[in-house]
PDB file of C-alpha atoms in Angstrom:
ATOM      1  CA  UNK A   1     130.397  57.785 102.932  1.00  0.00           C
ATOM      2  CA  UNK A   2     130.222  59.145 106.472  1.00  0.00           C
ATOM      3  CA  UNK A   3     126.450  59.393 106.198  1.00  0.00           C
ATOM      4  CA  UNK A   4     124.092  57.796 108.688  1.00  0.00           C
ATOM      5  CA  UNK A   5     121.894  55.001 107.372  1.00  0.00           C
ATOM      6  CA  UNK A   6     118.251  56.058 107.149  1.00  0.00           C
ATOM      7  CA  UNK A   7     115.317  53.681 107.119  1.00  0.00           C
ATOM      8  CA  UNK A   8     111.897  54.711 105.805  1.00  0.00           C
ATOM      9  CA  UNK A   9     108.927  52.481 106.493  1.00  0.00           C
ATOM     10  CA  UNK A  10     105.607  52.520 104.634  1.00  0.00           C
ATOM     11  CA  UNK A  11     102.762  50.279 105.776  1.00  0.00           C
ATOM     12  CA  UNK A  12      99.661  49.039 103.966  1.00  0.00           C
ATOM     13  CA  UNK A  13      96.538  47.370 105.300  1.00  0.00           C
ATOM     14  CA  UNK A  14      93.960  45.519 103.177  1.00  0.00           C
ATOM     15  CA  UNK A  15      90.557  43.972 103.767  1.00  0.00           C
ATOM     16  CA  UNK A  16      89.449  40.444 102.853  1.00  0.00           C
ATOM     17  CA  UNK A  17      88.656  41.622  99.296  1.00  0.00           C
ATOM     18  CA  UNK A  18      92.232  42.907  98.886  1.00  0.00           C
ATOM     19  CA  UNK A  19      91.063  46.524  98.920  1.00  0.00           C
ATOM     20  CA  UNK A  20      93.406  49.090 100.412  1.00  0.00           C
ATOM     21  CA  UNK A  21      92.051  50.235 103.773  1.00  0.00           C
ATOM     22  CA  UNK A  22      94.946  52.100 105.280  1.00  0.00           C
ATOM     23  CA  UNK A  23      98.354  53.433 104.316  1.00  0.00           C
ATOM     24  CA  UNK A  24     100.908  54.848 106.742  1.00  0.00           C
ATOM     25  CA  UNK A  25     103.645  56.995 105.218  1.00  0.00           C
ATOM     26  CA  UNK A  26     107.211  57.318 106.563  1.00  0.00           C
ATOM     27  CA  UNK A  27     106.285  60.687 108.119  1.00  0.00           C
ATOM     28  CA  UNK A  28     103.555  58.798 110.075  1.00  0.00           C
ATOM     29  CA  UNK A  29     100.648  60.305 108.180  1.00  0.00           C
ATOM     30  CA  UNK A  30      97.839  57.759 108.013  1.00  0.00           C
ATOM     31  CA  UNK A  31      95.506  57.744 105.006  1.00  0.00           C
ATOM     32  CA  UNK A  32      92.354  55.627 105.138  1.00  0.00           C
ATOM     33  CA  UNK A  33      90.018  54.611 102.315  1.00  0.00           C
ATOM     34  CA  UNK A  34      86.288  53.976 102.613  1.00  0.00           C
ATOM     35  CA  UNK A  35      84.122  51.981 100.199  1.00  0.00           C
ATOM     36  CA  UNK A  36      80.455  51.836  99.309  1.00  0.00           C
ATOM     37  CA  UNK A  37      78.382  48.641  99.162  1.00  0.00           C
ATOM     38  CA  UNK A  38      79.446  48.148  95.547  1.00  0.00           C
ATOM     39  CA  UNK A  39      83.116  48.097  96.487  1.00  0.00           C
ATOM     40  CA  UNK A  40      83.976  51.490  95.006  1.00  0.00           C
ATOM     41  CA  UNK A  41      86.081  54.062  96.869  1.00  0.00           C
ATOM     42  CA  UNK A  42      83.741  56.731  98.254  1.00  0.00           C
ATOM     43  CA  UNK A  43      85.986  58.770 100.568  1.00  0.00           C
ATOM     44  CA  UNK A  44      89.650  59.283 101.493  1.00  0.00           C
ATOM     45  CA  UNK A  45      90.710  60.591 104.900  1.00  0.00           C
ATOM     46  CA  UNK A  46      94.076  61.537 106.379  1.00  0.00           C
ATOM     47  CA  UNK A  47      95.338  61.781 109.924  1.00  0.00           C
ATOM     48  CA  UNK A  48      98.504  63.311 111.376  1.00  0.00           C
ATOM     49  CA  UNK A  49      98.021  64.962 114.766  1.00  0.00           C
ATOM     50  CA  UNK A  50      94.449  65.678 113.631  1.00  0.00           C
ATOM     51  CA  UNK A  51      92.020  64.272 111.081  1.00  0.00           C
ATOM     52  CA  UNK A  52      91.161  65.782 107.691  1.00  0.00           C
ATOM     53  CA  UNK A  53      89.482  64.707 104.483  1.00  0.00           C
ATOM     54  CA  UNK A  54      91.234  64.501 101.145  1.00  0.00           C
ATOM     55  CA  UNK A  55      88.078  63.403  99.343  1.00  0.00           C
ATOM     56  CA  UNK A  56      84.765  63.938 101.145  1.00  0.00           C
ATOM     57  CA  UNK A  57      82.584  61.910  98.834  1.00  0.00           C
ATOM     58  CA  UNK A  58      82.572  60.021  95.541  1.00  0.00           C
ATOM     59  CA  UNK A  59      79.283  58.995  93.939  1.00  0.00           C
ATOM     60  CA  UNK A  60      78.592  56.415  91.225  1.00  0.00           C
ATOM     61  CA  UNK A  61      75.700  55.398  89.002  1.00  0.00           C
ATOM     62  CA  UNK A  62      74.334  51.882  88.449  1.00  0.00           C
ATOM     63  CA  UNK A  63      77.017  51.284  85.818  1.00  0.00           C
ATOM     64  CA  UNK A  64      79.711  52.041  88.428  1.00  0.00           C
ATOM     65  CA  UNK A  65      80.744  55.172  86.542  1.00  0.00           C
ATOM     66  CA  UNK A  66      81.693  58.166  88.665  1.00  0.00           C
ATOM     67  CA  UNK A  67      78.981  60.820  88.853  1.00  0.00           C
ATOM     68  CA  UNK A  68      80.156  63.023  91.724  1.00  0.00           C
ATOM     69  CA  UNK A  69      83.412  63.969  93.447  1.00  0.00           C
ATOM     70  CA  UNK A  70      83.913  66.401  96.318  1.00  0.00           C
ATOM     71  CA  UNK A  71      87.345  67.432  97.600  1.00  0.00           C
ATOM     72  CA  UNK A  72      88.140  68.767 101.059  1.00  0.00           C
ATOM     73  CA  UNK A  73      88.435  72.333  99.716  1.00  0.00           C
ATOM     74  CA  UNK A  74      84.782  72.242  98.677  1.00  0.00           C
ATOM     75  CA  UNK A  75      85.394  71.799  94.933  1.00  0.00           C
ATOM     76  CA  UNK A  76      82.766  69.541  93.381  1.00  0.00           C
ATOM     77  CA  UNK A  77      82.874  67.696  90.070  1.00  0.00           C
ATOM     78  CA  UNK A  78      79.720  66.400  88.377  1.00  0.00           C
ATOM     79  CA  UNK A  79      79.812  63.813  85.571  1.00  0.00           C
ATOM     80  CA  UNK A  80      77.054  62.858  83.128  1.00  0.00           C
ATOM     81  CA  UNK A  81      77.125  60.250  80.376  1.00  0.00           C
ATOM     82  CA  UNK A  82      75.567  59.469  77.020  1.00  0.00           C
ATOM     83  CA  UNK A  83      72.799  56.979  77.882  1.00  0.00           C
ATOM     84  CA  UNK A  84      73.413  54.850  74.783  1.00  0.00           C
ATOM     85  CA  UNK A  85      77.198  54.427  74.829  1.00  0.00           C
ATOM     86  CA  UNK A  86      78.037  55.570  78.361  1.00  0.00           C
ATOM     87  CA  UNK A  87      80.662  57.971  77.062  1.00  0.00           C
ATOM     88  CA  UNK A  88      81.382  61.070  79.139  1.00  0.00           C
ATOM     89  CA  UNK A  89      78.983  63.755  77.918  1.00  0.00           C
ATOM     90  CA  UNK A  90      79.420  66.610  80.370  1.00  0.00           C
ATOM     91  CA  UNK A  91      81.832  67.463  83.190  1.00  0.00           C
ATOM     92  CA  UNK A  92      81.213  70.399  85.528  1.00  0.00           C
ATOM     93  CA  UNK A  93      83.625  71.627  88.210  1.00  0.00           C
ATOM     94  CA  UNK A  94      82.131  73.968  90.789  1.00  0.00           C
ATOM     95  CA  UNK A  95      84.201  75.795  93.421  1.00  0.00           C
ATOM     96  CA  UNK A  96      83.503  78.471  95.996  1.00  0.00           C
ATOM     97  CA  UNK A  97      84.321  81.016  93.288  1.00  0.00           C
ATOM     98  CA  UNK A  98      81.738  79.505  90.928  1.00  0.00           C
ATOM     99  CA  UNK A  99      81.841  77.187  87.919  1.00  0.00           C
ATOM    100  CA  UNK A 100      85.378  76.943  86.518  1.00  0.00           C
ATOM    101  CA  UNK A 101      84.754  74.118  84.037  1.00  0.00           C
ATOM    102  CA  UNK A 102      81.676  73.059  82.083  1.00  0.00           C
ATOM    103  CA  UNK A 103      82.968  70.683  79.424  1.00  0.00           C
ATOM    104  CA  UNK A 104      80.680  69.210  76.770  1.00  0.00           C
ATOM    105  CA  UNK A 105      82.030  66.246  74.760  1.00  0.00           C
ATOM    106  CA  UNK A 106      80.986  65.017  71.314  1.00  0.00           C
ATOM    107  CA  UNK A 107      81.910  61.789  69.512  1.00  0.00           C
ATOM    108  CA  UNK A 108      81.648  60.148  66.123  1.00  0.00           C
ATOM    109  CA  UNK A 109      79.952  56.808  65.412  1.00  0.00           C
ATOM    110  CA  UNK A 110      82.957  54.814  66.652  1.00  0.00           C
ATOM    111  CA  UNK A 111      83.431  56.944  69.787  1.00  0.00           C
ATOM    112  CA  UNK A 112      86.374  59.020  68.618  1.00  0.00           C
ATOM    113  CA  UNK A 113      86.302  62.404  70.355  1.00  0.00           C
ATOM    114  CA  UNK A 114      85.146  65.069  67.876  1.00  0.00           C
ATOM    115  CA  UNK A 115      84.959  68.058  70.169  1.00  0.00           C
ATOM    116  CA  UNK A 116      85.393  69.402  73.683  1.00  0.00           C
ATOM    117  CA  UNK A 117      83.875  72.735  74.609  1.00  0.00           C
ATOM    118  CA  UNK A 118      84.169  74.502  77.951  1.00  0.00           C
ATOM    119  CA  UNK A 119      81.046  76.606  78.453  1.00  0.00           C
ATOM    120  CA  UNK A 120      81.990  77.953  81.887  1.00  0.00           C
ATOM    121  CA  UNK A 121      81.393  81.671  82.408  1.00  0.00           C
ATOM    122  CA  UNK A 122      84.349  83.999  82.045  1.00  0.00           C
ATOM    123  CA  UNK A 123      86.218  84.642  85.306  1.00  0.00           C
ATOM    124  CA  UNK A 124      86.630  88.055  86.871  1.00  0.00           C
ATOM    125  CA  UNK A 125      89.117  90.509  85.426  1.00  0.00           C
ATOM    126  CA  UNK A 126      92.688  89.528  86.238  1.00  0.00           C
ATOM    127  CA  UNK A 127      91.789  85.914  87.003  1.00  0.00           C
ATOM    128  CA  UNK A 128      93.033  82.853  85.144  1.00  0.00           C
ATOM    129  CA  UNK A 129      90.698  80.611  83.161  1.00  0.00           C
ATOM    130  CA  UNK A 130      88.226  81.136  80.372  1.00  0.00           C
ATOM    131  CA  UNK A 131      86.252  79.417  77.645  1.00  0.00           C
ATOM    132  CA  UNK A 132      87.979  76.865  75.418  1.00  0.00           C
ATOM    133  CA  UNK A 133      86.928  74.749  72.470  1.00  0.00           C
ATOM    134  CA  UNK A 134      88.725  71.900  70.666  1.00  0.00           C
ATOM    135  CA  UNK A 135      87.712  70.070  67.473  1.00  0.00           C
ATOM    136  CA  UNK A 136      89.292  66.907  66.029  1.00  0.00           C
ATOM    137  CA  UNK A 137      89.116  65.060  62.718  1.00  0.00           C
ATOM    138  CA  UNK A 138      90.390  61.627  61.749  1.00  0.00           C
ATOM    139  CA  UNK A 139      91.515  59.842  58.602  1.00  0.00           C
ATOM    140  CA  UNK A 140      89.818  56.637  57.310  1.00  0.00           C
ATOM    141  CA  UNK A 141      92.036  54.600  59.661  1.00  0.00           C
ATOM    142  CA  UNK A 142      90.900  56.693  62.648  1.00  0.00           C
ATOM    143  CA  UNK A 143      94.264  58.350  63.098  1.00  0.00           C
ATOM    144  CA  UNK A 144      94.197  61.975  64.213  1.00  0.00           C
ATOM    145  CA  UNK A 145      94.316  64.068  61.032  1.00  0.00           C
ATOM    146  CA  UNK A 146      93.743  67.588  62.319  1.00  0.00           C
ATOM    147  CA  UNK A 147      92.810  69.599  65.373  1.00  0.00           C
ATOM    148  CA  UNK A 148      91.756  73.175  66.012  1.00  0.00           C
ATOM    149  CA  UNK A 149      91.194  75.081  69.207  1.00  0.00           C
ATOM    150  CA  UNK A 150      90.206  78.487  70.518  1.00  0.00           C
ATOM    151  CA  UNK A 151      90.455  80.254  73.866  1.00  0.00           C
ATOM    152  CA  UNK A 152      88.644  83.316  75.186  1.00  0.00           C
ATOM    153  CA  UNK A 153      89.546  84.876  78.525  1.00  0.00           C
ATOM    154  CA  UNK A 154      88.899  88.064  80.413  1.00  0.00           C
ATOM    155  CA  UNK A 155      90.533  91.390  79.534  1.00  0.00           C
ATOM    156  CA  UNK A 156      90.345  90.579  75.792  1.00  0.00           C
ATOM    157  CA  UNK A 157      92.655  87.567  76.077  1.00  0.00           C
ATOM    158  CA  UNK A 158      92.335  85.165  73.154  1.00  0.00           C
ATOM    159  CA  UNK A 159      94.218  82.347  71.470  1.00  0.00           C
ATOM    160  CA  UNK A 160      93.788  79.756  68.737  1.00  0.00           C
ATOM    161  CA  UNK A 161      95.721  76.888  67.180  1.00  0.00           C
ATOM    162  CA  UNK A 162      95.602  74.519  64.233  1.00  0.00           C
ATOM    163  CA  UNK A 163      97.316  71.139  63.948  1.00  0.00           C
ATOM    164  CA  UNK A 164      97.666  68.760  61.016  1.00  0.00           C
ATOM    165  CA  UNK A 165      99.211  65.286  61.050  1.00  0.00           C
ATOM    166  CA  UNK A 166     100.676  63.061  58.330  1.00  0.00           C
ATOM    167  CA  UNK A 167     101.346  59.308  58.351  1.00  0.00           C
ATOM    168  CA  UNK A 168     102.835  56.674  56.075  1.00  0.00           C
ATOM    169  CA  UNK A 169     101.436  53.226  55.232  1.00  0.00           C
ATOM    170  CA  UNK A 170     103.216  51.777  58.274  1.00  0.00           C
ATOM    171  CA  UNK A 171     101.301  54.181  60.557  1.00  0.00           C
ATOM    172  CA  UNK A 172     104.435  56.115  61.409  1.00  0.00           C
ATOM    173  CA  UNK A 173     104.081  59.862  61.930  1.00  0.00           C
ATOM    174  CA  UNK A 174     105.736  61.592  58.965  1.00  0.00           C
ATOM    175  CA  UNK A 175     104.718  65.199  59.538  1.00  0.00           C
ATOM    176  CA  UNK A 176     103.259  67.472  62.156  1.00  0.00           C
ATOM    177  CA  UNK A 177     102.346  71.096  61.497  1.00  0.00           C
ATOM    178  CA  UNK A 178     101.025  73.506  64.100  1.00  0.00           C
ATOM    179  CA  UNK A 179     100.269  77.207  64.160  1.00  0.00           C
ATOM    180  CA  UNK A 180      99.466  79.180  67.298  1.00  0.00           C
ATOM    181  CA  UNK A 181      98.283  82.743  67.712  1.00  0.00           C
ATOM    182  CA  UNK A 182      97.463  84.521  70.943  1.00  0.00           C
ATOM    183  CA  UNK A 183      96.675  88.012  72.153  1.00  0.00           C
ATOM    184  CA  UNK A 184      97.323  89.238  75.684  1.00  0.00           C
ATOM    185  CA  UNK A 185      97.763  85.764  77.169  1.00  0.00           C
ATOM    186  CA  UNK A 186     101.428  85.474  78.157  1.00  0.00           C
ATOM    187  CA  UNK A 187     102.231  89.128  77.558  1.00  0.00           C
ATOM    188  CA  UNK A 188     100.688  92.255  76.077  1.00  0.00           C
ATOM    189  CA  UNK A 189     100.441  92.155  72.311  1.00  0.00           C
ATOM    190  CA  UNK A 190     100.024  89.383  69.760  1.00  0.00           C
ATOM    191  CA  UNK A 191     102.117  86.266  69.207  1.00  0.00           C
ATOM    192  CA  UNK A 192     102.159  84.123  66.070  1.00  0.00           C
ATOM    193  CA  UNK A 193     104.283  80.994  66.259  1.00  0.00           C
ATOM    194  CA  UNK A 194     104.408  77.467  64.964  1.00  0.00           C
ATOM    195  CA  UNK A 195     106.415  74.640  63.490  1.00  0.00           C
ATOM    196  CA  UNK A 196     106.338  72.167  60.629  1.00  0.00           C
ATOM    197  CA  UNK A 197     108.112  68.955  61.555  1.00  0.00           C
ATOM    198  CA  UNK A 198     109.196  66.185  59.202  1.00  0.00           C
ATOM    199  CA  UNK A 199     110.029  62.770  60.672  1.00  0.00           C
ATOM    200  CA  UNK A 200     112.344  60.187  59.117  1.00  0.00           C
ATOM    201  CA  UNK A 201     113.000  56.657  60.339  1.00  0.00           C
ATOM    202  CA  UNK A 202     115.736  54.075  60.144  1.00  0.00           C
ATOM    203  CA  UNK A 203     115.942  51.918  57.019  1.00  0.00           C
ATOM    204  CA  UNK A 204     117.970  49.018  58.406  1.00  0.00           C
ATOM    205  CA  UNK A 205     116.267  45.752  59.237  1.00  0.00           C
ATOM    206  CA  UNK A 206     114.746  45.896  62.706  1.00  0.00           C
ATOM    207  CA  UNK A 207     115.033  49.700  62.887  1.00  0.00           C
ATOM    208  CA  UNK A 208     112.202  50.813  60.637  1.00  0.00           C
ATOM    209  CA  UNK A 209     110.243  52.164  63.585  1.00  0.00           C
ATOM    210  CA  UNK A 210     113.264  53.785  65.164  1.00  0.00           C
ATOM    211  CA  UNK A 211     113.138  57.565  64.815  1.00  0.00           C
ATOM    212  CA  UNK A 212     116.167  58.733  62.835  1.00  0.00           C
ATOM    213  CA  UNK A 213     115.620  62.472  62.469  1.00  0.00           C
ATOM    214  CA  UNK A 214     113.132  65.271  63.175  1.00  0.00           C
ATOM    215  CA  UNK A 215     113.484  68.430  61.124  1.00  0.00           C
ATOM    216  CA  UNK A 216     111.602  71.716  61.399  1.00  0.00           C
ATOM    217  CA  UNK A 217     111.242  73.083  57.885  1.00  0.00           C
ATOM    218  CA  UNK A 218     109.240  76.193  58.689  1.00  0.00           C
ATOM    219  CA  UNK A 219     109.780  77.416  62.249  1.00  0.00           C
ATOM    220  CA  UNK A 220     108.169  80.728  63.205  1.00  0.00           C
TER     221      UNK A 220
END
C-alpha cells in the first residue's frame, strides 16, 4: 500500500533461426550475441553508455564441442577431448597471473569419471588455489561407491577427504560416511572432522522413496 507501481521491461530480439541476437535489460543495458557459420555462439557483447565485451571469443571443433573461451578480463580456457569417445580430457585456464587450472580427466570403459587431477603450478605465497586430485569408484550398478581427494597449496596448506556410499536394492541411499582433514587451510593448525549418516525411508504405500530420517551416528 501507498507504493508507486513500477514497471520493468525486458526485450528480446531473435533471428530467422530463432537464435537470440539481442537482449535489453530493464536498466537499458543491451547485450548482443554473435554466431559463427555453424550457428554456435562465438562472442557476447554489452553496451550501456559505452561498449564492452563479456566474452571475446568462443571456438569449436568439427564436432561442435567447445575448444576455446576468452573472457573480457583476458582469462582463457582451452578444452581438449579424447579422440575416441569425445569426452573432456583436459581443461586449462590461463589468466594474466598464469595457469590457475590444468585439469586432466580419466574415465572407465562406460565413461564414468574415475579421476580429476589439477596439475596447475602452485600459486605465490599467500594466494588462493593449489593442486587438487579426486578419485572415484563405482559399484556393479555404476552407483558412486567411494571417493577420495587431496589438496596441496602454498605455505604448507594441505587437505584430504574420503567418502563412502551405501545403497539398498531399491537404489536408495542408506549411508554416507565422510572424513576430512586439513592443515593450515581455514586456520592455523590441523582439523579432523567428518560424519556418518544413516538414511531411513517411509514404509507406507506410496512413500517408500520419501526420506523419513537422517541420523549422524559418528559425528566428529
